[in-house]
mmCIF file with all atom_site columns, C-alpha atoms in Angstrom:
data_model
loop_
_atom_site.group_PDB
_atom_site.id
_atom_site.type_symbol
_atom_site.label_atom_id
_atom_site.label_alt_id
_atom_site.label_comp_id
_atom_site.label_asym_id
_atom_site.label_entity_id
_atom_site.label_seq_id
_atom_site.pdbx_PDB_ins_code
_atom_site.Cartn_x
_atom_site.Cartn_y
_atom_site.Cartn_z
_atom_site.occupancy
_atom_site.B_iso_or_equiv
_atom_site.pdbx_formal_charge
_atom_site.auth_seq_id
_atom_site.auth_comp_id
_atom_site.auth_asym_id
_atom_site.auth_atom_id
_atom_site.pdbx_PDB_model_num
ATOM 1   C CA . UNK A 1 1   ? 16.135  1.662   19.080  1.00 0.00 ? 127 UNK A CA 1
ATOM 2   C CA . UNK A 1 2   ? 14.739  4.947   17.908  1.00 0.00 ? 128 UNK A CA 1
ATOM 3   C CA . UNK A 1 3   ? 11.349  6.107   19.089  1.00 0.00 ? 129 UNK A CA 1
ATOM 4   C CA . UNK A 1 4   ? 9.178   9.186   18.938  1.00 0.00 ? 130 UNK A CA 1
ATOM 5   C CA . UNK A 1 5   ? 6.577   10.315  21.450  1.00 0.00 ? 131 UNK A CA 1
ATOM 6   C CA . UNK A 1 6   ? 3.940   12.846  20.568  1.00 0.00 ? 132 UNK A CA 1
ATOM 7   C CA . UNK A 1 7   ? 2.207   14.308  23.591  1.00 0.00 ? 133 UNK A CA 1
ATOM 8   C CA . UNK A 1 8   ? -1.507  14.658  23.027  1.00 0.00 ? 134 UNK A CA 1
ATOM 9   C CA . UNK A 1 9   ? -3.410  12.680  20.446  1.00 0.00 ? 135 UNK A CA 1
ATOM 10  C CA . UNK A 1 10  ? -5.788  15.617  19.970  1.00 0.00 ? 136 UNK A CA 1
ATOM 11  C CA . UNK A 1 11  ? -5.133  19.347  20.232  1.00 0.00 ? 137 UNK A CA 1
ATOM 12  C CA . UNK A 1 12  ? -7.803  21.993  19.799  1.00 0.00 ? 138 UNK A CA 1
ATOM 13  C CA . UNK A 1 13  ? -7.072  25.681  19.272  1.00 0.00 ? 139 UNK A CA 1
ATOM 14  C CA . UNK A 1 14  ? -9.060  28.708  18.202  1.00 0.00 ? 140 UNK A CA 1
ATOM 15  C CA . UNK A 1 15  ? -8.398  30.331  14.862  1.00 0.00 ? 141 UNK A CA 1
ATOM 16  C CA . UNK A 1 16  ? -5.628  32.890  15.317  1.00 0.00 ? 142 UNK A CA 1
ATOM 17  C CA . UNK A 1 17  ? -4.230  31.220  18.431  1.00 0.00 ? 143 UNK A CA 1
ATOM 18  C CA . UNK A 1 18  ? -0.793  29.704  18.869  1.00 0.00 ? 144 UNK A CA 1
ATOM 19  C CA . UNK A 1 19  ? -0.346  26.123  17.725  1.00 0.00 ? 145 UNK A CA 1
ATOM 20  C CA . UNK A 1 20  ? 2.038   23.968  19.779  1.00 0.00 ? 146 UNK A CA 1
ATOM 21  C CA . UNK A 1 21  ? 2.432   20.278  19.010  1.00 0.00 ? 147 UNK A CA 1
ATOM 22  C CA . UNK A 1 22  ? 4.880   18.405  21.180  1.00 0.00 ? 148 UNK A CA 1
ATOM 23  C CA . UNK A 1 23  ? 7.379   15.768  20.130  1.00 0.00 ? 149 UNK A CA 1
ATOM 24  C CA . UNK A 1 24  ? 10.153  14.021  22.028  1.00 0.00 ? 150 UNK A CA 1
ATOM 25  C CA . UNK A 1 25  ? 12.552  11.587  20.444  1.00 0.00 ? 151 UNK A CA 1
ATOM 26  C CA . UNK A 1 26  ? 14.993  9.016   21.642  1.00 0.00 ? 152 UNK A CA 1
ATOM 27  C CA . UNK A 1 27  ? 17.919  8.267   19.438  1.00 0.00 ? 153 UNK A CA 1
ATOM 28  C CA . UNK A 1 28  ? 21.377  6.986   20.133  1.00 0.00 ? 154 UNK A CA 1
ATOM 29  C CA . UNK A 1 29  ? 22.877  8.974   17.275  1.00 0.00 ? 155 UNK A CA 1
ATOM 30  C CA . UNK A 1 30  ? 22.213  12.489  15.976  1.00 0.00 ? 156 UNK A CA 1
ATOM 31  C CA . UNK A 1 31  ? 18.992  12.042  14.079  1.00 0.00 ? 157 UNK A CA 1
ATOM 32  C CA . UNK A 1 32  ? 17.135  13.509  11.218  1.00 0.00 ? 158 UNK A CA 1
ATOM 33  C CA . UNK A 1 33  ? 13.848  14.833  12.560  1.00 0.00 ? 159 UNK A CA 1
ATOM 34  C CA . UNK A 1 34  ? 10.745  15.585  10.578  1.00 0.00 ? 160 UNK A CA 1
ATOM 35  C CA . UNK A 1 35  ? 7.243   16.916  10.896  1.00 0.00 ? 161 UNK A CA 1
ATOM 36  C CA . UNK A 1 36  ? 4.681   15.721  8.384   1.00 0.00 ? 162 UNK A CA 1
ATOM 37  C CA . UNK A 1 37  ? 1.048   16.720  7.886   1.00 0.00 ? 163 UNK A CA 1
ATOM 38  C CA . UNK A 1 38  ? -1.670  14.449  6.578   1.00 0.00 ? 164 UNK A CA 1
ATOM 39  C CA . UNK A 1 39  ? -5.022  15.659  5.325   1.00 0.00 ? 165 UNK A CA 1
ATOM 40  C CA . UNK A 1 40  ? -7.930  13.203  5.105   1.00 0.00 ? 166 UNK A CA 1
ATOM 41  C CA . UNK A 1 41  ? -7.486  10.537  2.451   1.00 0.00 ? 167 UNK A CA 1
ATOM 42  C CA . UNK A 1 42  ? -4.113  11.870  1.417   1.00 0.00 ? 168 UNK A CA 1
ATOM 43  C CA . UNK A 1 43  ? -0.482  10.913  1.803   1.00 0.00 ? 169 UNK A CA 1
ATOM 44  C CA . UNK A 1 44  ? 2.083   12.642  3.983   1.00 0.00 ? 170 UNK A CA 1
ATOM 45  C CA . UNK A 1 45  ? 3.368   16.102  3.196   1.00 0.00 ? 171 UNK A CA 1
ATOM 46  C CA . UNK A 1 46  ? 6.672   17.245  4.646   1.00 0.00 ? 172 UNK A CA 1
ATOM 47  C CA . UNK A 1 47  ? 6.320   20.391  6.759   1.00 0.00 ? 173 UNK A CA 1
ATOM 48  C CA . UNK A 1 48  ? 9.939   20.715  7.837   1.00 0.00 ? 174 UNK A CA 1
ATOM 49  C CA . UNK A 1 49  ? 13.025  18.748  8.757   1.00 0.00 ? 175 UNK A CA 1
ATOM 50  C CA . UNK A 1 50  ? 16.008  19.095  11.049  1.00 0.00 ? 176 UNK A CA 1
ATOM 51  C CA . UNK A 1 51  ? 19.351  17.979  9.693   1.00 0.00 ? 177 UNK A CA 1
ATOM 52  C CA . UNK A 1 52  ? 21.754  19.657  12.158  1.00 0.00 ? 178 UNK A CA 1
ATOM 53  C CA . UNK A 1 53  ? 22.297  22.779  10.045  1.00 0.00 ? 179 UNK A CA 1
ATOM 54  C CA . UNK A 1 54  ? 20.276  24.963  12.445  1.00 0.00 ? 180 UNK A CA 1
ATOM 55  C CA . UNK A 1 55  ? 18.323  24.288  15.603  1.00 0.00 ? 181 UNK A CA 1
ATOM 56  C CA . UNK A 1 56  ? 15.386  26.485  14.581  1.00 0.00 ? 182 UNK A CA 1
ATOM 57  C CA . UNK A 1 57  ? 13.845  25.092  11.450  1.00 0.00 ? 183 UNK A CA 1
ATOM 58  C CA . UNK A 1 58  ? 11.313  26.954  9.363   1.00 0.00 ? 184 UNK A CA 1
ATOM 59  C CA . UNK A 1 59  ? 8.890   25.037  7.253   1.00 0.00 ? 185 UNK A CA 1
ATOM 60  C CA . UNK A 1 60  ? 5.989   25.564  4.956   1.00 0.00 ? 186 UNK A CA 1
ATOM 61  C CA . UNK A 1 61  ? 2.683   27.239  5.822   1.00 0.00 ? 187 UNK A CA 1
ATOM 62  C CA . UNK A 1 62  ? 4.221   29.293  8.648   1.00 0.00 ? 188 UNK A CA 1
ATOM 63  C CA . UNK A 1 63  ? 5.258   26.334  10.794  1.00 0.00 ? 189 UNK A CA 1
ATOM 64  C CA . UNK A 1 64  ? 8.576   26.095  12.581  1.00 0.00 ? 190 UNK A CA 1
ATOM 65  C CA . UNK A 1 65  ? 10.216  23.732  15.042  1.00 0.00 ? 191 UNK A CA 1
ATOM 66  C CA . UNK A 1 66  ? 13.105  24.015  17.444  1.00 0.00 ? 192 UNK A CA 1
ATOM 67  C CA . UNK A 1 67  ? 15.533  21.178  18.062  1.00 0.00 ? 193 UNK A CA 1
ATOM 68  C CA . UNK A 1 68  ? 16.572  21.001  21.724  1.00 0.00 ? 194 UNK A CA 1
ATOM 69  C CA . UNK A 1 69  ? 19.105  18.272  22.268  1.00 0.00 ? 195 UNK A CA 1
ATOM 70  C CA . UNK A 1 70  ? 19.162  18.692  26.054  1.00 0.00 ? 196 UNK A CA 1
ATOM 71  C CA . UNK A 1 71  ? 15.431  18.052  26.173  1.00 0.00 ? 197 UNK A CA 1
ATOM 72  C CA . UNK A 1 72  ? 15.384  15.597  23.225  1.00 0.00 ? 198 UNK A CA 1
ATOM 73  C CA . UNK A 1 73  ? 12.481  17.615  21.895  1.00 0.00 ? 199 UNK A CA 1
ATOM 74  C CA . UNK A 1 74  ? 11.379  18.898  18.511  1.00 0.00 ? 200 UNK A CA 1
ATOM 75  C CA . UNK A 1 75  ? 8.129   20.764  19.130  1.00 0.00 ? 201 UNK A CA 1
ATOM 76  C CA . UNK A 1 76  ? 6.161   22.228  16.233  1.00 0.00 ? 202 UNK A CA 1
ATOM 77  C CA . UNK A 1 77  ? 4.714   25.725  16.473  1.00 0.00 ? 203 UNK A CA 1
ATOM 78  C CA . UNK A 1 78  ? 2.757   28.203  14.417  1.00 0.00 ? 204 UNK A CA 1
ATOM 79  C CA . UNK A 1 79  ? 1.993   31.685  15.758  1.00 0.00 ? 205 UNK A CA 1
ATOM 80  C CA . UNK A 1 80  ? -1.531  31.924  14.389  1.00 0.00 ? 206 UNK A CA 1
ATOM 81  C CA . UNK A 1 81  ? -3.731  28.960  13.517  1.00 0.00 ? 207 UNK A CA 1
ATOM 82  C CA . UNK A 1 82  ? -5.824  28.933  10.386  1.00 0.00 ? 208 UNK A CA 1
ATOM 83  C CA . UNK A 1 83  ? -8.823  26.760  9.658   1.00 0.00 ? 209 UNK A CA 1
ATOM 84  C CA . UNK A 1 84  ? -6.861  25.076  6.879   1.00 0.00 ? 210 UNK A CA 1
ATOM 85  C CA . UNK A 1 85  ? -4.323  23.807  9.447   1.00 0.00 ? 211 UNK A CA 1
ATOM 86  C CA . UNK A 1 86  ? -6.823  21.257  10.724  1.00 0.00 ? 212 UNK A CA 1
ATOM 87  C CA . UNK A 1 87  ? -5.186  17.916  9.946   1.00 0.00 ? 213 UNK A CA 1
ATOM 88  C CA . UNK A 1 88  ? -3.115  15.170  11.537  1.00 0.00 ? 214 UNK A CA 1
ATOM 89  C CA . UNK A 1 89  ? 0.517   15.897  12.274  1.00 0.00 ? 215 UNK A CA 1
ATOM 90  C CA . UNK A 1 90  ? 3.269   13.334  12.617  1.00 0.00 ? 216 UNK A CA 1
ATOM 91  C CA . UNK A 1 91  ? 6.692   13.753  14.141  1.00 0.00 ? 217 UNK A CA 1
ATOM 92  C CA . UNK A 1 92  ? 9.270   11.333  12.783  1.00 0.00 ? 218 UNK A CA 1
ATOM 93  C CA . UNK A 1 93  ? 12.905  10.382  13.204  1.00 0.00 ? 219 UNK A CA 1
ATOM 94  C CA . UNK A 1 94  ? 15.434  8.597   11.089  1.00 0.00 ? 220 UNK A CA 1
ATOM 95  C CA . UNK A 1 95  ? 19.161  8.122   11.210  1.00 0.00 ? 221 UNK A CA 1
ATOM 96  C CA . UNK A 1 96  ? 21.873  7.482   8.697   1.00 0.00 ? 222 UNK A CA 1
ATOM 97  C CA . UNK A 1 97  ? 22.098  4.118   7.058   1.00 0.00 ? 223 UNK A CA 1
ATOM 98  C CA . UNK A 1 98  ? 19.077  4.264   4.895   1.00 0.00 ? 224 UNK A CA 1
ATOM 99  C CA . UNK A 1 99  ? 15.558  5.557   5.048   1.00 0.00 ? 225 UNK A CA 1
ATOM 100 C CA . UNK A 1 100 ? 13.888  3.795   7.935   1.00 0.00 ? 226 UNK A CA 1
ATOM 101 C CA . UNK A 1 101 ? 11.624  6.458   9.393   1.00 0.00 ? 227 UNK A CA 1
ATOM 102 C CA . UNK A 1 102 ? 9.976   5.950   12.753  1.00 0.00 ? 228 UNK A CA 1
ATOM 103 C CA . UNK A 1 103 ? 6.781   7.893   13.256  1.00 0.00 ? 229 UNK A CA 1
ATOM 104 C CA . UNK A 1 104 ? 5.011   9.125   16.339  1.00 0.00 ? 230 UNK A CA 1
ATOM 105 C CA . UNK A 1 105 ? 1.394   8.194   16.910  1.00 0.00 ? 231 UNK A CA 1
ATOM 106 C CA . UNK A 1 106 ? 0.202   11.480  15.471  1.00 0.00 ? 232 UNK A CA 1
ATOM 107 C CA . UNK A 1 107 ? -1.627  14.515  16.819  1.00 0.00 ? 233 UNK A CA 1
ATOM 108 C CA . UNK A 1 108 ? -4.906  15.572  15.322  1.00 0.00 ? 234 UNK A CA 1
ATOM 109 C CA . UNK A 1 109 ? -5.242  19.347  15.274  1.00 0.00 ? 235 UNK A CA 1
ATOM 110 C CA . UNK A 1 110 ? -8.693  20.899  15.447  1.00 0.00 ? 236 UNK A CA 1
ATOM 111 C CA . UNK A 1 111 ? -9.126  24.597  14.712  1.00 0.00 ? 237 UNK A CA 1
ATOM 112 C CA . UNK A 1 112 ? -12.240 26.315  16.051  1.00 0.00 ? 238 UNK A CA 1
ATOM 113 C CA . UNK A 1 113 ? -13.738 29.351  14.369  1.00 0.00 ? 239 UNK A CA 1
ATOM 114 C CA . UNK B 2 1   ? 9.498   16.916  -11.658 1.00 0.00 ? 62  UNK B CA 1
ATOM 115 C CA . UNK B 2 2   ? 6.737   14.328  -11.290 1.00 0.00 ? 63  UNK B CA 1
ATOM 116 C CA . UNK B 2 3   ? 5.857   13.163  -7.786  1.00 0.00 ? 64  UNK B CA 1
ATOM 117 C CA . UNK B 2 4   ? 5.574   9.699   -6.331  1.00 0.00 ? 65  UNK B CA 1
ATOM 118 C CA . UNK B 2 5   ? 2.970   7.541   -8.028  1.00 0.00 ? 66  UNK B CA 1
ATOM 119 C CA . UNK B 2 6   ? 1.207   4.642   -6.382  1.00 0.00 ? 67  UNK B CA 1
ATOM 120 C CA . UNK B 2 7   ? -1.135  2.235   -8.125  1.00 0.00 ? 68  UNK B CA 1
ATOM 121 C CA . UNK B 2 8   ? -3.814  1.267   -7.635  1.00 0.00 ? 69  UNK B CA 1
ATOM 122 C CA . UNK B 2 9   ? -5.245  3.906   -5.311  1.00 0.00 ? 70  UNK B CA 1
ATOM 123 C CA . UNK B 2 10  ? -7.965  1.642   -3.974  1.00 0.00 ? 71  UNK B CA 1
ATOM 124 C CA . UNK B 2 11  ? -8.192  -2.111  -3.765  1.00 0.00 ? 72  UNK B CA 1
ATOM 125 C CA . UNK B 2 12  ? -10.677 -4.556  -2.293  1.00 0.00 ? 73  UNK B CA 1
ATOM 126 C CA . UNK B 2 13  ? -9.655  -8.162  -1.705  1.00 0.00 ? 74  UNK B CA 1
ATOM 127 C CA . UNK B 2 14  ? -10.932 -11.108 0.288   1.00 0.00 ? 75  UNK B CA 1
ATOM 128 C CA . UNK B 2 15  ? -9.166  -13.069 2.977   1.00 0.00 ? 76  UNK B CA 1
ATOM 129 C CA . UNK B 2 16  ? -6.641  -15.559 1.666   1.00 0.00 ? 77  UNK B CA 1
ATOM 130 C CA . UNK B 2 17  ? -5.983  -13.709 -1.565  1.00 0.00 ? 78  UNK B CA 1
ATOM 131 C CA . UNK B 2 18  ? -2.734  -12.004 -2.417  1.00 0.00 ? 79  UNK B CA 1
ATOM 132 C CA . UNK B 2 19  ? -2.156  -8.459  -3.602  1.00 0.00 ? 80  UNK B CA 1
ATOM 133 C CA . UNK B 2 20  ? 0.584   -6.506  -5.350  1.00 0.00 ? 81  UNK B CA 1
ATOM 134 C CA . UNK B 2 21  ? 0.991   -2.768  -4.958  1.00 0.00 ? 82  UNK B CA 1
ATOM 135 C CA . UNK B 2 22  ? 3.201   -0.602  -7.128  1.00 0.00 ? 83  UNK B CA 1
ATOM 136 C CA . UNK B 2 23  ? 5.229   2.533   -6.494  1.00 0.00 ? 84  UNK B CA 1
ATOM 137 C CA . UNK B 2 24  ? 7.065   4.709   -8.996  1.00 0.00 ? 85  UNK B CA 1
ATOM 138 C CA . UNK B 2 25  ? 9.540   7.027   -7.252  1.00 0.00 ? 86  UNK B CA 1
ATOM 139 C CA . UNK B 2 26  ? 10.693  10.474  -8.235  1.00 0.00 ? 87  UNK B CA 1
ATOM 140 C CA . UNK B 2 27  ? 13.136  10.418  -11.114 1.00 0.00 ? 88  UNK B CA 1
ATOM 141 C CA . UNK B 2 28  ? 16.666  10.039  -9.809  1.00 0.00 ? 89  UNK B CA 1
ATOM 142 C CA . UNK B 2 29  ? 15.633  8.654   -6.421  1.00 0.00 ? 90  UNK B CA 1
ATOM 143 C CA . UNK B 2 30  ? 17.060  5.211   -5.784  1.00 0.00 ? 91  UNK B CA 1
ATOM 144 C CA . UNK B 2 31  ? 15.468  4.473   -2.429  1.00 0.00 ? 92  UNK B CA 1
ATOM 145 C CA . UNK B 2 32  ? 11.889  3.356   -1.986  1.00 0.00 ? 93  UNK B CA 1
ATOM 146 C CA . UNK B 2 33  ? 10.362  2.666   1.422   1.00 0.00 ? 94  UNK B CA 1
ATOM 147 C CA . UNK B 2 34  ? 6.993   1.194   2.288   1.00 0.00 ? 95  UNK B CA 1
ATOM 148 C CA . UNK B 2 35  ? 4.810   1.980   5.278   1.00 0.00 ? 96  UNK B CA 1
ATOM 149 C CA . UNK B 2 36  ? 1.550   0.620   6.590   1.00 0.00 ? 97  UNK B CA 1
ATOM 150 C CA . UNK B 2 37  ? -0.901  3.009   8.239   1.00 0.00 ? 98  UNK B CA 1
ATOM 151 C CA . UNK B 2 38  ? -3.779  1.743   10.358  1.00 0.00 ? 99  UNK B CA 1
ATOM 152 C CA . UNK B 2 39  ? -5.917  3.488   12.985  1.00 0.00 ? 100 UNK B CA 1
ATOM 153 C CA . UNK B 2 40  ? -4.714  1.104   15.673  1.00 0.00 ? 101 UNK B CA 1
ATOM 154 C CA . UNK B 2 41  ? -1.005  0.811   14.946  1.00 0.00 ? 102 UNK B CA 1
ATOM 155 C CA . UNK B 2 42  ? -0.342  4.123   13.231  1.00 0.00 ? 103 UNK B CA 1
ATOM 156 C CA . UNK B 2 43  ? 2.443   4.404   10.678  1.00 0.00 ? 104 UNK B CA 1
ATOM 157 C CA . UNK B 2 44  ? 4.758   1.427   10.638  1.00 0.00 ? 105 UNK B CA 1
ATOM 158 C CA . UNK B 2 45  ? 7.834   0.859   8.536   1.00 0.00 ? 106 UNK B CA 1
ATOM 159 C CA . UNK B 2 46  ? 7.692   -2.214  6.325   1.00 0.00 ? 107 UNK B CA 1
ATOM 160 C CA . UNK B 2 47  ? 10.930  -2.199  4.345   1.00 0.00 ? 108 UNK B CA 1
ATOM 161 C CA . UNK B 2 48  ? 13.270  -0.087  2.238   1.00 0.00 ? 109 UNK B CA 1
ATOM 162 C CA . UNK B 2 49  ? 14.836  -0.913  -1.084  1.00 0.00 ? 110 UNK B CA 1
ATOM 163 C CA . UNK B 2 50  ? 17.899  0.782   -2.517  1.00 0.00 ? 111 UNK B CA 1
ATOM 164 C CA . UNK B 2 51  ? 19.371  -0.104  -5.886  1.00 0.00 ? 112 UNK B CA 1
ATOM 165 C CA . UNK B 2 52  ? 17.292  -3.291  -6.093  1.00 0.00 ? 113 UNK B CA 1
ATOM 166 C CA . UNK B 2 53  ? 18.425  -4.520  -2.661  1.00 0.00 ? 114 UNK B CA 1
ATOM 167 C CA . UNK B 2 54  ? 16.490  -4.564  0.570   1.00 0.00 ? 115 UNK B CA 1
ATOM 168 C CA . UNK B 2 55  ? 18.447  -2.255  2.856   1.00 0.00 ? 116 UNK B CA 1
ATOM 169 C CA . UNK B 2 56  ? 16.182  -2.042  5.902   1.00 0.00 ? 117 UNK B CA 1
ATOM 170 C CA . UNK B 2 57  ? 13.348  -4.174  7.190   1.00 0.00 ? 118 UNK B CA 1
ATOM 171 C CA . UNK B 2 58  ? 10.625  -3.634  9.748   1.00 0.00 ? 119 UNK B CA 1
ATOM 172 C CA . UNK B 2 59  ? 8.905   -6.158  11.968  1.00 0.00 ? 120 UNK B CA 1
ATOM 173 C CA . UNK B 2 60  ? 6.314   -7.631  9.666   1.00 0.00 ? 121 UNK B CA 1
ATOM 174 C CA . UNK B 2 61  ? 5.668   -11.304 8.908   1.00 0.00 ? 122 UNK B CA 1
ATOM 175 C CA . UNK B 2 62  ? 7.062   -12.962 5.819   1.00 0.00 ? 123 UNK B CA 1
ATOM 176 C CA . UNK B 2 63  ? 3.702   -12.588 4.062   1.00 0.00 ? 124 UNK B CA 1
ATOM 177 C CA . UNK B 2 64  ? 4.834   -9.050  3.331   1.00 0.00 ? 125 UNK B CA 1
ATOM 178 C CA . UNK B 2 65  ? 7.520   -8.875  0.684   1.00 0.00 ? 126 UNK B CA 1
ATOM 179 C CA . UNK B 2 66  ? 8.834   -6.420  -1.820  1.00 0.00 ? 127 UNK B CA 1
ATOM 180 C CA . UNK B 2 67  ? 11.199  -5.902  -4.655  1.00 0.00 ? 128 UNK B CA 1
ATOM 181 C CA . UNK B 2 68  ? 12.727  -3.111  -6.663  1.00 0.00 ? 129 UNK B CA 1
ATOM 182 C CA . UNK B 2 69  ? 13.461  -3.018  -10.337 1.00 0.00 ? 130 UNK B CA 1
ATOM 183 C CA . UNK B 2 70  ? 16.403  -1.511  -12.179 1.00 0.00 ? 131 UNK B CA 1
ATOM 184 C CA . UNK B 2 71  ? 14.379  1.639   -12.938 1.00 0.00 ? 132 UNK B CA 1
ATOM 185 C CA . UNK B 2 72  ? 13.792  2.046   -9.146  1.00 0.00 ? 133 UNK B CA 1
ATOM 186 C CA . UNK B 2 73  ? 10.113  1.228   -9.376  1.00 0.00 ? 134 UNK B CA 1
ATOM 187 C CA . UNK B 2 74  ? 9.074   -0.951  -6.479  1.00 0.00 ? 135 UNK B CA 1
ATOM 188 C CA . UNK B 2 75  ? 6.344   -3.435  -5.746  1.00 0.00 ? 136 UNK B CA 1
ATOM 189 C CA . UNK B 2 76  ? 5.171   -4.860  -2.480  1.00 0.00 ? 137 UNK B CA 1
ATOM 190 C CA . UNK B 2 77  ? 3.250   -8.086  -2.189  1.00 0.00 ? 138 UNK B CA 1
ATOM 191 C CA . UNK B 2 78  ? 1.058   -9.360  0.584   1.00 0.00 ? 139 UNK B CA 1
ATOM 192 C CA . UNK B 2 79  ? 0.123   -13.024 0.433   1.00 0.00 ? 140 UNK B CA 1
ATOM 193 C CA . UNK B 2 80  ? -2.650  -14.841 2.276   1.00 0.00 ? 141 UNK B CA 1
ATOM 194 C CA . UNK B 2 81  ? -4.431  -11.635 3.178   1.00 0.00 ? 142 UNK B CA 1
ATOM 195 C CA . UNK B 2 82  ? -5.915  -11.226 6.637   1.00 0.00 ? 143 UNK B CA 1
ATOM 196 C CA . UNK B 2 83  ? -8.576  -8.781  7.791   1.00 0.00 ? 144 UNK B CA 1
ATOM 197 C CA . UNK B 2 84  ? -5.920  -6.938  9.769   1.00 0.00 ? 145 UNK B CA 1
ATOM 198 C CA . UNK B 2 85  ? -4.024  -6.140  6.590   1.00 0.00 ? 146 UNK B CA 1
ATOM 199 C CA . UNK B 2 86  ? -6.655  -3.545  5.728   1.00 0.00 ? 147 UNK B CA 1
ATOM 200 C CA . UNK B 2 87  ? -4.701  -0.312  5.737   1.00 0.00 ? 148 UNK B CA 1
ATOM 201 C CA . UNK B 2 88  ? -3.346  2.602   3.794   1.00 0.00 ? 149 UNK B CA 1
ATOM 202 C CA . UNK B 2 89  ? -0.028  1.562   2.278   1.00 0.00 ? 150 UNK B CA 1
ATOM 203 C CA . UNK B 2 90  ? 2.317   4.463   1.675   1.00 0.00 ? 151 UNK B CA 1
ATOM 204 C CA . UNK B 2 91  ? 5.383   4.491   -0.462  1.00 0.00 ? 152 UNK B CA 1
ATOM 205 C CA . UNK B 2 92  ? 8.203   6.976   0.022   1.00 0.00 ? 153 UNK B CA 1
ATOM 206 C CA . UNK B 2 93  ? 10.754  8.005   -2.550  1.00 0.00 ? 154 UNK B CA 1
ATOM 207 C CA . UNK B 2 94  ? 14.035  9.104   -1.042  1.00 0.00 ? 155 UNK B CA 1
ATOM 208 C CA . UNK B 2 95  ? 17.504  10.389  -1.782  1.00 0.00 ? 156 UNK B CA 1
ATOM 209 C CA . UNK B 2 96  ? 20.460  11.521  0.246   1.00 0.00 ? 157 UNK B CA 1
ATOM 210 C CA . UNK B 2 97  ? 23.929  12.779  -0.398  1.00 0.00 ? 158 UNK B CA 1
ATOM 211 C CA . UNK B 2 98  ? 26.071  15.866  -0.317  1.00 0.00 ? 159 UNK B CA 1
ATOM 212 C CA . UNK B 2 99  ? 25.708  18.909  -2.492  1.00 0.00 ? 160 UNK B CA 1
ATOM 213 C CA . UNK B 2 100 ? 28.034  21.883  -2.182  1.00 0.00 ? 161 UNK B CA 1
ATOM 214 C CA . UNK B 2 101 ? 29.419  20.498  1.043   1.00 0.00 ? 162 UNK B CA 1
ATOM 215 C CA . UNK B 2 102 ? 25.965  20.284  2.623   1.00 0.00 ? 163 UNK B CA 1
ATOM 216 C CA . UNK B 2 103 ? 24.373  16.937  3.278   1.00 0.00 ? 164 UNK B CA 1
ATOM 217 C CA . UNK B 2 104 ? 20.771  16.422  2.314   1.00 0.00 ? 165 UNK B CA 1
ATOM 218 C CA . UNK B 2 105 ? 18.205  13.823  3.124   1.00 0.00 ? 166 UNK B CA 1
ATOM 219 C CA . UNK B 2 106 ? 14.853  14.049  1.407   1.00 0.00 ? 167 UNK B CA 1
ATOM 220 C CA . UNK B 2 107 ? 11.857  11.769  1.448   1.00 0.00 ? 168 UNK B CA 1
ATOM 221 C CA . UNK B 2 108 ? 8.603   12.289  -0.399  1.00 0.00 ? 169 UNK B CA 1
ATOM 222 C CA . UNK B 2 109 ? 5.475   10.235  0.082   1.00 0.00 ? 170 UNK B CA 1
ATOM 223 C CA . UNK B 2 110 ? 2.972   9.065   -2.465  1.00 0.00 ? 171 UNK B CA 1
ATOM 224 C CA . UNK B 2 111 ? -0.805  9.329   -1.996  1.00 0.00 ? 172 UNK B CA 1
ATOM 225 C CA . UNK B 2 112 ? -1.058  5.730   -0.831  1.00 0.00 ? 173 UNK B CA 1
ATOM 226 C CA . UNK B 2 113 ? -3.028  2.654   -1.770  1.00 0.00 ? 174 UNK B CA 1
ATOM 227 C CA . UNK B 2 114 ? -6.085  1.977   0.355   1.00 0.00 ? 175 UNK B CA 1
ATOM 228 C CA . UNK B 2 115 ? -6.419  -1.797  0.757   1.00 0.00 ? 176 UNK B CA 1
ATOM 229 C CA . UNK B 2 116 ? -9.612  -3.259  2.169   1.00 0.00 ? 177 UNK B CA 1
ATOM 230 C CA . UNK B 2 117 ? -9.700  -6.949  3.029   1.00 0.00 ? 178 UNK B CA 1
ATOM 231 C CA . UNK B 2 118 ? -13.155 -8.488  3.373   1.00 0.00 ? 179 UNK B CA 1
#
């Protein structure tokens, strides 16, 4: 069965600092991997997705993630945090055969001025 | 292109009642998935419908059911509501295929329906 583990339920960074949110997946087949962001009282917005075309995936708002099969990881990074990045971030995995997406527990990002 | 629409946005019910939530997907998308989000359990997959057929199912009791219509709009129903059913219910509109030799897989979420069970 597929699963996703997000390391750290809360991450705090200073404005302008590097953002690193960790995600490890377990999947028996090459997966689709996603990062979503959720702002308070809103739905999920797709930041980026990995679909095997390239291991380094660039997303919206300056975020990117690197797929490392040997480490089964898909960590999310942003070189310089902005106050508007404060939100909850979810790593997710799905495989072929329909849209059954498995989400990690989420990481809440705090950005300090 | 219009986004995913979920109605109603907020709902308050009492224990034992039933509720129906609606989701209108993006035009052309034939797959609709439903998720439950709670502080304790996080985001959990309920079920997916594709072309009016349930294609995938999560681990929820039979009180949770859904259906999809020929225009791809979907409804989910929860019967005999329990306090623990209070949650944000998210609908996702999805499509996959191949375009120009490149496969794609896209999923867009609606704003959710906030259900409170008293």
